[in-house]
Backbone as JSON, one array per atom type, in Angstrom:
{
  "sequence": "XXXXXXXXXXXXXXXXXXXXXXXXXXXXXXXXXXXXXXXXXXXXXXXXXXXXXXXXXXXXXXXXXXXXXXXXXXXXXXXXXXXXXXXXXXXXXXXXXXXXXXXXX",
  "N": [[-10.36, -5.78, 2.75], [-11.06, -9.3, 3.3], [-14.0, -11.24, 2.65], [-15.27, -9.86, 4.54], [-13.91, -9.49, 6.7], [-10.81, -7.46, 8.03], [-8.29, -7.51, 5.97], [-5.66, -6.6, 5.32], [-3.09, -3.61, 5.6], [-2.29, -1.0, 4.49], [0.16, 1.87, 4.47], [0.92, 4.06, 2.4], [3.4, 6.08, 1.2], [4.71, 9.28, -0.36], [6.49, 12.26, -2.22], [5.25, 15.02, -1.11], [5.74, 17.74, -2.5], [6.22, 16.67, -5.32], [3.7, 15.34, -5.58], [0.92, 16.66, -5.58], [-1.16, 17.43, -5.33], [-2.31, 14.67, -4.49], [-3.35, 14.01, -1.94], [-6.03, 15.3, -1.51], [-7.22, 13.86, -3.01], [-10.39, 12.33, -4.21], [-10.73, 9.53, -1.11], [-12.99, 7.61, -2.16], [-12.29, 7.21, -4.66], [-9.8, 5.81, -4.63], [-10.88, 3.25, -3.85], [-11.75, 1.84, -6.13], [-9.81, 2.34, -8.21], [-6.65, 1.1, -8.97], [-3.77, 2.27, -6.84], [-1.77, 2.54, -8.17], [-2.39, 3.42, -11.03], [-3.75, 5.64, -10.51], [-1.64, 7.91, -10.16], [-0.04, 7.29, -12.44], [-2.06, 8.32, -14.39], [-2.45, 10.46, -13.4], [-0.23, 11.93, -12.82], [1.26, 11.09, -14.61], [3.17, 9.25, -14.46], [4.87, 6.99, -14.46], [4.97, 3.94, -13.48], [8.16, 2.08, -13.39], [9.67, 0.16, -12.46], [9.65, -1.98, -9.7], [11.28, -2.47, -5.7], [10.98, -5.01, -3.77], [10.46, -6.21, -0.19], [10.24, -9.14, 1.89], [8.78, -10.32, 5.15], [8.28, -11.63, 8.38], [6.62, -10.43, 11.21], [5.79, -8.82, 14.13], [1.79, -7.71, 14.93], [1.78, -4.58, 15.89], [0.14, -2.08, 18.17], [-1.41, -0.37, 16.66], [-1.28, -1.21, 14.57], [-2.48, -4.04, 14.42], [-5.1, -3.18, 15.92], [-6.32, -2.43, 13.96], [-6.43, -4.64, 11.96], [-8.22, -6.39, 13.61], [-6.64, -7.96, 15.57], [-5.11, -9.96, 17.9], [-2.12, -7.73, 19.83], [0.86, -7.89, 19.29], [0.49, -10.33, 17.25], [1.52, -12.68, 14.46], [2.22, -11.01, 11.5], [2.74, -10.62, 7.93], [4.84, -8.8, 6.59], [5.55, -5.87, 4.23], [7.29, -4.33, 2.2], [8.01, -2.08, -0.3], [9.53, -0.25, -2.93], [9.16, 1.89, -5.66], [9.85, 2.74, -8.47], [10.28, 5.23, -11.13], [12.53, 6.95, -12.63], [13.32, 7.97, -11.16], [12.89, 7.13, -7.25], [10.04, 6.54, -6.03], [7.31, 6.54, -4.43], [7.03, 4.69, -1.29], [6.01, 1.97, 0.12], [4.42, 0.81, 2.96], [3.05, -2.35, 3.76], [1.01, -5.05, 5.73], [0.13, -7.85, 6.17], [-2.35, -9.76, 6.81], [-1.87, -13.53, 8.06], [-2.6, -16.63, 6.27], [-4.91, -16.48, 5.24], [-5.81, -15.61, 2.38], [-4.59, -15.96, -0.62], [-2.78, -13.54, -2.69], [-1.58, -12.03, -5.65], [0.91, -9.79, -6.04], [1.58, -6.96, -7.99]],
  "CA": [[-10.9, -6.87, 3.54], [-11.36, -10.68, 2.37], [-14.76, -12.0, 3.34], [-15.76, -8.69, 5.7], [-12.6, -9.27, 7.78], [-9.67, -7.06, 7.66], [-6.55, -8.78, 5.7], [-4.1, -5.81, 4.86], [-3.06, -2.72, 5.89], [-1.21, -0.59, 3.68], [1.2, 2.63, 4.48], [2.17, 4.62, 0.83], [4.12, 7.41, 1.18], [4.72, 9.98, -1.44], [6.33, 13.6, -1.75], [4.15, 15.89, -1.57], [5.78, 18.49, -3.87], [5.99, 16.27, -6.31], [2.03, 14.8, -5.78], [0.69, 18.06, -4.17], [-3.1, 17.23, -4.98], [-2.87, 13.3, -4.02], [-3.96, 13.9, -0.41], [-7.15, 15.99, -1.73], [-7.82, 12.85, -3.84], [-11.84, 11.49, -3.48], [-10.96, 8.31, -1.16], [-13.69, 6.4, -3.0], [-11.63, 6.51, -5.97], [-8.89, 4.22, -4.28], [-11.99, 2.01, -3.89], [-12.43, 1.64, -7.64], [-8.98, 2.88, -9.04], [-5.05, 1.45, -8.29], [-2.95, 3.61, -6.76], [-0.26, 3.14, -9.57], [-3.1, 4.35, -12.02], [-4.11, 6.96, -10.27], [0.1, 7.96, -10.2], [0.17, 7.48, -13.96], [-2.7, 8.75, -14.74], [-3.23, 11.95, -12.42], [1.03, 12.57, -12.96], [2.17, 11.17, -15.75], [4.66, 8.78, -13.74], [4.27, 5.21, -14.93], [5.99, 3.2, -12.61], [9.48, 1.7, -14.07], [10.29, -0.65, -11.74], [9.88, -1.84, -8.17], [11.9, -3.26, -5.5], [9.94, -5.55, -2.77], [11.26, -7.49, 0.67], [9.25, -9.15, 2.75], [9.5, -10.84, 6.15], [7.88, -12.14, 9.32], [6.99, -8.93, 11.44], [4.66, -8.95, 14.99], [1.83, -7.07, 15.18], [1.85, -3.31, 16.55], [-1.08, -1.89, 18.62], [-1.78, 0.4, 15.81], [-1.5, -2.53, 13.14], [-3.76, -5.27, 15.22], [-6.55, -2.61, 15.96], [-7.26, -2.18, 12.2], [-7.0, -5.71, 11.18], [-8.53, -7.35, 14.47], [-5.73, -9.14, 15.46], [-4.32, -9.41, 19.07], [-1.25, -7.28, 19.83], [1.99, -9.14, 18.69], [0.31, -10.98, 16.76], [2.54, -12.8, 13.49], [1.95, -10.67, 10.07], [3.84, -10.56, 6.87], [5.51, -7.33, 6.32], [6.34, -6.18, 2.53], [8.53, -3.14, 2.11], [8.43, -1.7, -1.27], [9.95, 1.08, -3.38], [8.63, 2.11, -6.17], [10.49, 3.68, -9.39], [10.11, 5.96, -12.73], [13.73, 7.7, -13.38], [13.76, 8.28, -9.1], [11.76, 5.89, -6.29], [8.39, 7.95, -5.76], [6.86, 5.92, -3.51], [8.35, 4.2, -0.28], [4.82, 1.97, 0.98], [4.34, -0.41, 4.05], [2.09, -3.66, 3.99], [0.74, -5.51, 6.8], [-1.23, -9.12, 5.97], [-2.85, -11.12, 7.81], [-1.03, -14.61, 7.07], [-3.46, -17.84, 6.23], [-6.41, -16.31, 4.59], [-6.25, -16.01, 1.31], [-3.21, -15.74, -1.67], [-2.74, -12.76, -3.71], [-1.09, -11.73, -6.46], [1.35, -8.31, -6.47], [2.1, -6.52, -9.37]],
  "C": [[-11.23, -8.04, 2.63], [-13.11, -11.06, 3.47], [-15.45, -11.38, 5.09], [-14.9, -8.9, 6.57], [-11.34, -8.47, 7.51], [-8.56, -8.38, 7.03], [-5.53, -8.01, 5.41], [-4.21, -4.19, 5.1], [-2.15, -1.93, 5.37], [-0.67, 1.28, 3.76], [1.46, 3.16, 2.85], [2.57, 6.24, 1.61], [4.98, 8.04, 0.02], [5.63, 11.5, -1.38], [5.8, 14.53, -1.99], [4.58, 16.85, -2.36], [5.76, 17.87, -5.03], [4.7, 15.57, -6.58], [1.45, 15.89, -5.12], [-1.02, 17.93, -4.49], [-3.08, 15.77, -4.54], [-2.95, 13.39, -2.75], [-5.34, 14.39, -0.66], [-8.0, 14.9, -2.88], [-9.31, 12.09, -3.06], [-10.96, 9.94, -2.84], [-11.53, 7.45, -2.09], [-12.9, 6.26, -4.5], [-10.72, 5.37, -5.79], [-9.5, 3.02, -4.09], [-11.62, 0.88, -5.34], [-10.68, 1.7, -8.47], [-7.58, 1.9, -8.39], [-4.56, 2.45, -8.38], [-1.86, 4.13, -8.0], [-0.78, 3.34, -10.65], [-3.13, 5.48, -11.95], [-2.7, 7.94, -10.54], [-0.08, 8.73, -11.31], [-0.5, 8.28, -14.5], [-2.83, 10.43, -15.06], [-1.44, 12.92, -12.72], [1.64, 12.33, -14.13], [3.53, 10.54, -15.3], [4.18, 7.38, -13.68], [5.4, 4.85, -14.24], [7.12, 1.79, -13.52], [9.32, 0.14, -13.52], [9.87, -1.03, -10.15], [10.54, -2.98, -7.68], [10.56, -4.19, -4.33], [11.18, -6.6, -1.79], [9.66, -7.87, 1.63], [9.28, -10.28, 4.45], [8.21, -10.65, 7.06], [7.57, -10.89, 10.59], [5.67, -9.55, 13.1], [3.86, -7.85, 15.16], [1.56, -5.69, 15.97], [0.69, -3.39, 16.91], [-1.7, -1.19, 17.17], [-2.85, -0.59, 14.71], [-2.53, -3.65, 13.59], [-4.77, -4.86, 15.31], [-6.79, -3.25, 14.62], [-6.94, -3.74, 11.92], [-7.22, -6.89, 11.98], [-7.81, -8.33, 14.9], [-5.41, -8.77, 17.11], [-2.69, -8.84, 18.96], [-0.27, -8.53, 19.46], [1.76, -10.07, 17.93], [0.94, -11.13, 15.0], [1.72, -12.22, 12.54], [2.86, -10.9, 9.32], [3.66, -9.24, 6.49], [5.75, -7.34, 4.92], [6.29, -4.41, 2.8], [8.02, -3.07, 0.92], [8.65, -0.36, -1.59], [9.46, 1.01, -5.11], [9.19, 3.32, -7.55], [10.03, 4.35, -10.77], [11.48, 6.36, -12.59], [13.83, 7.44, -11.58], [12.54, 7.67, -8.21], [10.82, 7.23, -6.29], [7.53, 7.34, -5.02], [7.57, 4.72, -2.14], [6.4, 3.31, 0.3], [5.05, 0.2, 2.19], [3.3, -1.12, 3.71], [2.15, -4.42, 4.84], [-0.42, -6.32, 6.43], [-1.38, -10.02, 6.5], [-2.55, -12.64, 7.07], [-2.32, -15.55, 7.13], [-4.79, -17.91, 5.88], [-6.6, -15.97, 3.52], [-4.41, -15.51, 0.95], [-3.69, -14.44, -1.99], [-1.63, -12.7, -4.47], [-0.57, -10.22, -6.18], [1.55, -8.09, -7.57], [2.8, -5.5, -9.4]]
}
């Protein structure tokens, strides 16, 4: 959240044989920690490379609950994949457009 309002909603997906404790991970660490630390850290899988798209998306009931938005309403979508030797992450993003910049990495 920016400023106690939702601004992003983020999807990672992982496989679980190959992360088989990152679901049993304390939340509050994702507070405090990036995920592509925790990765590196917790696996030993320093991320190589990633790809990223991103695009104009409306949105979902799902996606509008959580970041107070009316249904259909315009987000920016970002796709990415996520590599060491083989992709290991596949995650969705959902941001609310016109409230603040960020920076990816």
């Amino acid at each position: 959240s920016i400023d106690e309002r939702p601004f992003v909603l983020v999807h990672s997906y992982f496989e679980a044989a190959r992360f088989p404790e990152l679901a049993r991970t304390d939340p509050r660490r994702f507070e405090s920690e990036a995920l592509t630390l925790i990765i590196e850290e917790d696996y030993g899988t320093p991320t190589m490379s990633a790809s990223e798209l991103c695009c104009a998306a409306n949105a979902s009931p799902e996606v509008a609950a959580v970041l107070q938005l009316p249904e259909n309403s315009p987000v920016l979508f970002l796709e990415m994949l996520s590599y060491n030797e083989i992709p290991y992450e596949y995650r969705q993003s959902f941001c609310v457009p016109g409230r603040k910049l960020f920076r990816s990495y």
